[in-house]
Protein backbone atom coordinates (compact mmCIF):
# COMPACT_ATOMS: atom_id res chain seq x y z
CA MET A 1 77.39 121.88 72.14
CA SER A 2 75.01 119.87 70.02
CA GLY A 3 71.55 119.28 71.45
CA LEU A 4 71.86 115.53 71.96
CA PHE A 5 75.25 114.06 72.62
CA ASN A 6 76.35 111.75 69.84
CA PHE A 7 76.74 108.79 72.21
CA PHE A 8 72.95 108.57 72.40
CA TRP A 9 72.82 107.90 68.69
CA VAL A 10 75.84 105.63 68.79
CA THR A 11 74.15 103.28 71.22
CA GLN A 12 71.04 103.22 69.07
CA MET A 13 73.05 102.43 65.94
CA ASN A 14 75.25 99.93 67.80
CA ARG A 15 78.37 100.92 65.90
CA PRO A 16 81.69 100.78 67.81
CA ILE A 17 82.48 103.73 70.06
CA ARG A 18 85.99 105.04 69.40
CA ILE A 19 87.91 105.13 72.69
CA ALA A 20 91.45 106.54 73.00
CA VAL A 21 93.66 105.66 75.96
CA THR A 22 97.06 107.10 76.84
CA GLY A 23 99.34 105.19 79.19
CA PRO A 24 97.80 101.80 78.26
CA THR A 25 100.76 99.77 79.53
CA GLY A 26 100.95 101.42 82.94
CA SER A 27 99.21 99.81 85.89
CA ILE A 28 96.03 101.89 85.62
CA GLY A 29 95.88 101.67 81.83
CA TYR A 30 96.43 97.92 81.85
CA SER A 31 93.69 97.52 84.47
CA ILE A 32 91.14 99.59 82.55
CA LEU A 33 91.53 98.11 79.07
CA PHE A 34 90.16 94.66 79.86
CA ARG A 35 87.14 96.07 81.67
CA ILE A 36 86.31 98.38 78.76
CA ALA A 37 86.63 95.52 76.28
CA ALA A 38 84.46 93.29 78.49
CA GLY A 39 81.59 95.81 78.39
CA ASP A 40 81.87 97.34 81.85
CA LEU A 41 81.89 100.87 80.43
CA PHE A 42 78.99 101.02 77.98
CA GLY A 43 77.21 97.74 78.56
CA LYS A 44 77.19 94.24 77.15
CA GLN A 45 75.62 95.17 73.81
CA GLN A 46 77.85 98.08 72.79
CA PRO A 47 80.96 97.32 70.69
CA VAL A 48 84.08 99.42 71.16
CA GLU A 49 87.20 100.38 69.25
CA LEU A 50 90.37 100.87 71.32
CA ARG A 51 93.06 103.27 70.14
CA LEU A 52 96.18 103.01 72.31
CA LEU A 53 99.21 105.28 72.64
CA ALA A 54 102.76 103.96 72.97
CA ARG A 55 105.89 106.04 73.34
CA ASN A 56 108.18 105.86 70.34
CA THR A 57 110.65 103.49 72.00
CA PRO A 58 111.16 99.76 71.41
CA GLU A 59 110.41 98.95 75.06
CA SER A 60 107.10 100.84 75.11
CA GLN A 61 105.99 99.45 71.77
CA ASN A 62 106.84 95.90 72.78
CA ARG A 63 104.90 96.22 76.02
CA LEU A 64 101.89 97.54 74.15
CA LYS A 65 102.19 94.73 71.61
CA GLY A 66 102.06 92.21 74.46
CA THR A 67 99.06 93.94 76.01
CA MET A 68 97.21 93.87 72.69
CA MET A 69 98.07 90.18 72.28
CA GLU A 70 96.42 89.54 75.64
CA LEU A 71 93.36 91.55 74.70
CA ALA A 72 93.06 89.55 71.49
CA ASP A 73 93.42 86.27 73.38
CA CYS A 74 90.50 87.20 75.63
CA ALA A 75 88.28 87.02 72.52
CA PHE A 76 86.04 89.79 73.78
CA PRO A 77 82.93 89.86 71.56
CA LEU A 78 82.59 93.63 72.02
CA LEU A 79 86.14 94.52 71.00
CA ALA A 80 85.54 95.34 67.35
CA GLU A 81 88.97 96.84 66.64
CA MET A 82 92.16 98.02 68.33
CA SER A 83 95.20 99.90 67.10
CA ALA A 84 98.54 101.18 68.41
CA HIS A 85 99.75 104.74 67.80
CA THR A 86 102.82 106.81 68.58
CA ASP A 87 101.39 110.07 67.21
CA GLU A 88 98.77 111.78 69.40
CA LYS A 89 96.95 113.36 66.48
CA GLU A 90 96.46 109.94 64.92
CA LEU A 91 95.44 108.52 68.30
CA PHE A 92 92.69 111.11 68.80
CA ASP A 93 91.42 111.12 65.22
CA GLY A 94 87.65 110.92 65.57
CA ALA A 95 87.91 109.89 69.23
CA GLU A 96 84.60 110.07 71.08
CA CYS A 97 85.73 108.95 74.52
CA VAL A 98 89.23 109.62 75.90
CA PHE A 99 91.07 108.47 79.01
CA LEU A 100 94.23 110.54 79.56
CA ILE A 101 96.05 108.24 81.96
CA GLY A 102 99.68 108.50 80.93
CA SER A 103 101.74 111.02 82.90
CA GLN A 104 105.13 111.33 84.49
CA PRO A 105 105.17 110.07 88.09
CA ARG A 106 106.79 112.07 90.84
CA LYS A 107 110.44 111.08 91.25
CA GLU A 108 112.71 111.41 94.24
CA GLY A 109 113.60 115.05 94.89
CA MET A 110 110.72 116.32 92.72
CA ASP A 111 108.20 118.68 94.33
CA ARG A 112 104.65 119.34 93.15
CA SER A 113 105.67 122.35 91.05
CA ASP A 114 108.22 120.20 89.20
CA LEU A 115 105.53 117.60 88.56
CA LEU A 116 103.14 120.28 87.31
CA ARG A 117 105.73 121.54 84.87
CA ALA A 118 106.74 118.09 83.56
CA ASN A 119 103.18 116.90 83.05
CA GLY A 120 101.93 120.27 81.86
CA GLU A 121 103.94 119.92 78.68
CA ILE A 122 102.35 116.53 78.03
CA PHE A 123 98.80 117.78 78.50
CA ARG A 124 99.36 120.93 76.50
CA ARG A 125 100.40 118.81 73.54
CA GLN A 126 97.50 116.42 74.01
CA GLY A 127 95.01 119.28 74.31
CA LYS A 128 96.20 120.66 70.98
CA ALA A 129 95.91 117.23 69.36
CA LEU A 130 92.40 116.75 70.73
CA ASN A 131 91.45 120.19 69.48
CA GLU A 132 92.60 119.31 65.98
CA ARG A 133 91.40 115.74 65.57
CA ALA A 134 88.88 114.54 68.17
CA SER A 135 85.12 114.41 67.70
CA ARG A 136 83.50 117.75 68.53
CA ASP A 137 81.42 115.86 71.11
CA VAL A 138 84.38 114.05 72.68
CA ARG A 139 84.30 113.35 76.40
CA VAL A 140 87.70 113.43 78.13
CA VAL A 141 88.62 112.36 81.66
CA VAL A 142 92.12 113.13 82.90
CA VAL A 143 93.49 110.52 85.30
CA GLY A 144 97.20 111.41 85.24
CA ASN A 145 98.15 113.55 88.24
CA PRO A 146 97.95 116.35 89.20
CA CYS A 147 94.73 115.65 87.35
CA ASN A 148 92.75 118.85 88.01
CA THR A 149 95.43 121.13 86.63
CA ASN A 150 96.39 118.70 83.85
CA ALA A 151 92.75 118.74 82.72
CA TYR A 152 92.73 122.54 82.94
CA ILE A 153 95.83 122.72 80.71
CA ALA A 154 94.36 120.30 78.16
CA MET A 155 91.06 122.21 78.09
CA LYS A 156 92.76 125.57 77.61
CA ASN A 157 94.75 124.17 74.69
CA ALA A 158 91.58 122.96 72.95
CA PRO A 159 89.68 126.21 72.31
CA ASP A 160 87.55 124.69 69.55
CA LEU A 161 86.10 122.12 71.95
CA ALA A 162 83.54 123.12 74.56
CA PRO A 163 84.99 123.27 78.10
CA GLU A 164 82.29 120.77 79.12
CA CYS A 165 84.14 118.14 77.08
CA PHE A 166 86.83 117.97 79.79
CA SER A 167 86.91 116.59 83.32
CA ALA A 168 89.33 115.22 85.90
CA LEU A 169 89.03 112.11 88.03
CA MET A 170 87.84 112.66 91.58
CA ARG A 171 85.47 109.70 91.61
CA LEU A 172 88.22 107.65 93.22
CA ASP A 173 88.12 110.01 96.20
CA GLN A 174 84.34 109.62 96.41
CA ASN A 175 84.62 105.84 96.22
CA ARG A 176 87.22 105.87 98.98
CA ALA A 177 84.99 108.07 101.15
CA MET A 178 82.02 105.76 100.59
CA ALA A 179 84.11 102.72 101.48
CA ARG A 180 85.33 104.30 104.73
CA LEU A 181 81.76 105.23 105.66
CA ALA A 182 80.50 101.72 104.90
CA GLU A 183 83.23 100.31 107.16
CA LYS A 184 82.21 102.68 109.96
CA LEU A 185 78.53 101.74 109.68
CA GLU A 186 79.30 98.03 109.09
CA LEU A 187 76.96 98.10 106.10
CA PRO A 188 77.39 97.21 102.40
CA VAL A 189 78.86 100.04 100.34
CA SER A 190 76.20 99.45 97.67
CA GLY A 191 73.64 101.26 99.85
CA ILE A 192 75.76 104.35 100.58
CA GLU A 193 74.46 107.53 98.91
CA GLN A 194 74.97 111.30 98.93
CA VAL A 195 78.72 111.25 99.65
CA PHE A 196 80.88 113.57 97.54
CA VAL A 197 84.21 115.38 97.55
CA TRP A 198 85.03 119.04 97.03
CA GLY A 199 88.04 120.58 95.36
CA ASN A 200 91.35 119.16 94.28
CA HIS A 201 92.65 115.61 93.98
CA GLY A 202 95.30 116.26 96.60
CA ASN A 203 95.71 116.52 100.33
CA THR A 204 93.40 119.55 100.53
CA MET A 205 90.36 117.64 99.19
CA TYR A 206 87.27 117.77 101.38
CA PRO A 207 85.07 114.65 101.53
CA ASP A 208 81.57 115.71 102.63
CA VAL A 209 79.32 113.24 104.53
CA ARG A 210 76.85 115.77 105.96
CA PHE A 211 74.05 114.41 103.78
CA ALA A 212 75.13 110.75 103.72
CA ARG A 213 72.38 108.17 103.49
CA TYR A 214 72.09 104.42 103.54
CA ARG A 215 69.28 103.30 101.24
CA GLY A 216 67.58 106.67 101.68
CA LYS A 217 67.98 106.93 105.46
CA ARG A 218 70.27 109.64 106.84
CA VAL A 219 73.25 108.33 108.81
CA ASP A 220 75.10 111.51 109.82
CA SER A 221 73.84 111.20 113.39
CA GLU A 222 75.83 107.96 113.72
CA LEU A 223 79.13 109.68 112.92
CA ASP A 224 80.95 110.87 116.02
CA SER A 225 83.34 113.82 116.04
CA GLU A 226 86.40 111.65 116.68
CA TRP A 227 85.68 109.50 113.62
CA LEU A 228 84.96 112.57 111.49
CA ALA A 229 88.26 114.18 112.51
CA SER A 230 90.21 111.15 111.24
CA PHE A 231 87.94 110.47 108.24
CA ILE A 232 88.97 113.49 106.16
CA PRO A 233 92.77 112.92 106.29
CA ASN A 234 92.17 109.17 105.94
CA VAL A 235 90.44 109.69 102.59
CA ALA A 236 92.94 112.33 101.44
CA THR A 237 95.96 110.12 102.21
CA ARG A 238 94.49 106.79 101.13
CA GLY A 239 96.73 106.69 98.07
CA SER A 240 99.91 106.97 100.13
CA GLN A 241 98.56 104.33 102.54
CA ILE A 242 98.17 101.93 99.62
CA ILE A 243 101.68 102.68 98.34
CA LYS A 244 103.08 101.92 101.79
CA ALA A 245 101.09 98.67 102.08
CA ARG A 246 101.60 97.17 98.60
CA GLY A 247 104.71 98.98 97.39
CA ALA A 248 102.90 100.42 94.38
CA SER A 249 100.28 103.07 93.73
CA SER A 250 96.54 102.51 93.30
CA ALA A 251 95.79 100.91 89.95
CA ALA A 252 92.66 98.75 89.87
CA SER A 253 90.73 101.16 92.11
CA ALA A 254 91.73 104.14 89.95
CA ALA A 255 90.74 102.28 86.79
CA SER A 256 87.41 101.29 88.34
CA ALA A 257 86.73 104.90 89.36
CA ALA A 258 87.56 106.15 85.85
CA ILE A 259 85.02 103.70 84.42
CA ASP A 260 82.42 104.79 87.00
CA HIS A 261 83.07 108.44 86.07
CA MET A 262 82.79 107.98 82.31
CA ARG A 263 79.85 105.56 82.44
CA ASP A 264 77.75 107.89 84.60
CA TRP A 265 78.71 110.89 82.46
CA ILE A 266 77.63 109.22 79.24
CA LEU A 267 74.77 106.98 80.33
CA GLY A 268 73.51 108.87 83.39
CA SER A 269 73.94 108.47 87.14
CA GLU A 270 70.32 107.36 87.68
CA GLY A 271 69.61 110.12 90.16
CA ARG A 272 72.74 109.47 92.23
CA CYS A 273 75.04 112.31 93.22
CA CYS A 274 78.55 111.83 91.85
CA THR A 275 81.81 113.73 92.26
CA MET A 276 83.30 115.19 89.09
CA ALA A 277 86.10 117.70 88.65
CA VAL A 278 84.70 119.91 85.90
CA PRO A 279 85.10 123.52 84.72
CA SER A 280 83.44 125.75 87.29
CA ASP A 281 80.32 127.65 86.27
CA GLY A 282 80.89 130.10 89.11
CA SER A 283 79.05 128.04 91.74
CA TYR A 284 80.22 128.40 95.33
CA GLY A 285 82.48 131.30 94.38
CA ILE A 286 84.88 129.17 92.35
CA PRO A 287 86.29 131.15 89.38
CA ARG A 288 84.71 130.19 86.10
CA GLY A 289 86.65 127.59 84.18
CA LEU A 290 88.74 126.36 87.10
CA MET A 291 88.76 122.54 87.15
CA PHE A 292 87.15 121.90 90.54
CA GLY A 293 85.57 118.89 92.21
CA PHE A 294 81.81 119.39 92.67
CA PRO A 295 78.80 117.26 93.54
CA CYS A 296 77.03 116.62 90.23
CA PHE A 297 74.06 114.86 88.70
CA CYS A 298 74.45 113.22 85.29
CA PRO A 299 71.17 113.09 83.33
CA GLY A 300 72.75 111.04 80.52
CA GLU A 301 73.66 111.76 76.90
CA GLY A 302 77.10 113.01 77.95
CA ARG A 303 75.85 115.79 80.21
CA TYR A 304 76.40 116.73 83.83
CA GLN A 305 74.86 119.32 86.12
CA ILE A 306 76.73 120.89 89.04
CA ILE A 307 74.50 120.81 92.13
CA SER A 308 74.71 124.49 92.94
CA ASP A 309 72.45 124.79 96.00
CA MET A 310 74.15 122.65 98.65
CA PRO A 311 74.01 124.26 102.11
CA ILE A 312 77.47 125.58 102.99
CA THR A 313 78.58 126.05 106.60
CA PRO A 314 81.51 128.31 107.53
CA GLU A 315 83.68 125.19 108.02
CA VAL A 316 82.82 123.82 104.58
CA ARG A 317 83.30 127.26 103.04
CA ALA A 318 86.82 127.40 104.51
CA GLN A 319 87.61 123.97 103.04
CA ILE A 320 86.27 124.97 99.63
CA GLU A 321 88.32 128.16 99.64
CA LYS A 322 91.47 126.25 100.62
CA ASN A 323 91.03 124.05 97.55
CA ARG A 324 90.16 127.04 95.38
CA ASP A 325 93.36 128.82 96.40
CA ALA A 326 95.48 125.71 95.81
CA LEU A 327 94.09 125.25 92.30
CA ILE A 328 94.46 128.93 91.44
CA ALA A 329 98.12 128.73 92.51
CA GLU A 330 98.64 125.65 90.32
CA ALA A 331 97.00 127.35 87.35
CA GLN A 332 99.23 130.39 87.81
CA ALA A 333 102.32 128.16 87.98
CA VAL A 334 101.56 126.78 84.49
CA SER A 335 100.10 129.95 82.97
CA ASP A 336 102.65 129.91 80.16
CA LEU A 337 101.37 126.48 79.06
CA LEU A 338 97.86 127.73 78.44
CA PHE A 339 96.69 128.41 74.89
């Protein structure tokens, strides 16, 4: 990797940052575009260029046309340019920041292995296109599920890009855990710190509140065993709870988490611990390269650092290993899709 990430120089030069988004007409994609254009990602002084992918069908292209009409009608001062693409290589040409949101949703009668296979083909193709055309300092967050393994497939199909260019979205799980803790404590979520999530964006994820603080003060002593027993499955199943309540999957919250993830990665997390699914460096016994959710610090300039010295109890170790095994099994199931 280059010494200083190019985004540092971009913000100094104030030229538009080239951002590519797949799935821009889906619920998450639609929710994220207007926030990016409004300056919620890189600040109110940084112009952006949006490059958006539409499937090569009249319906998809018409929906994207309508979305772009709305973006234009907002008259966002920071939206310097936007373009529609049906070819992924053209979409990623020179891309510096990428949100891979578009994926096939699980359909009736489809199990997780079917979903892995269907989406694996998509992310293999996109990894190859990123490898060929994206900036060598591109930063990619995979939102489309199963996001850890989709990110792993994309990374493996982009051998000319550093593995550290790729990540998967587990910030939504952290945000959900923080919100549940704030509700328990009857305190504003803005003061919640040191909450993170281990592993896979799936039912095996392990939200960790052992070191939770509110404005610097530890709060773990206020968490009773009964609440803790329900907290973990509550966070892990929050997505299905939302589907049951509103009849549709999480959209605005997922988009918000994706912005949180990318903003902290590029600009820095200001000393806050944040959850990122990134290629393992071997910490905690996770095989190198496996896309695993870790507690991280982001010093800025497009860098992150896995916090490798967290105390691990036997219970936490068992939870980490459960997630490790699940992700290894997923990687093995799509081994033929790897570069």
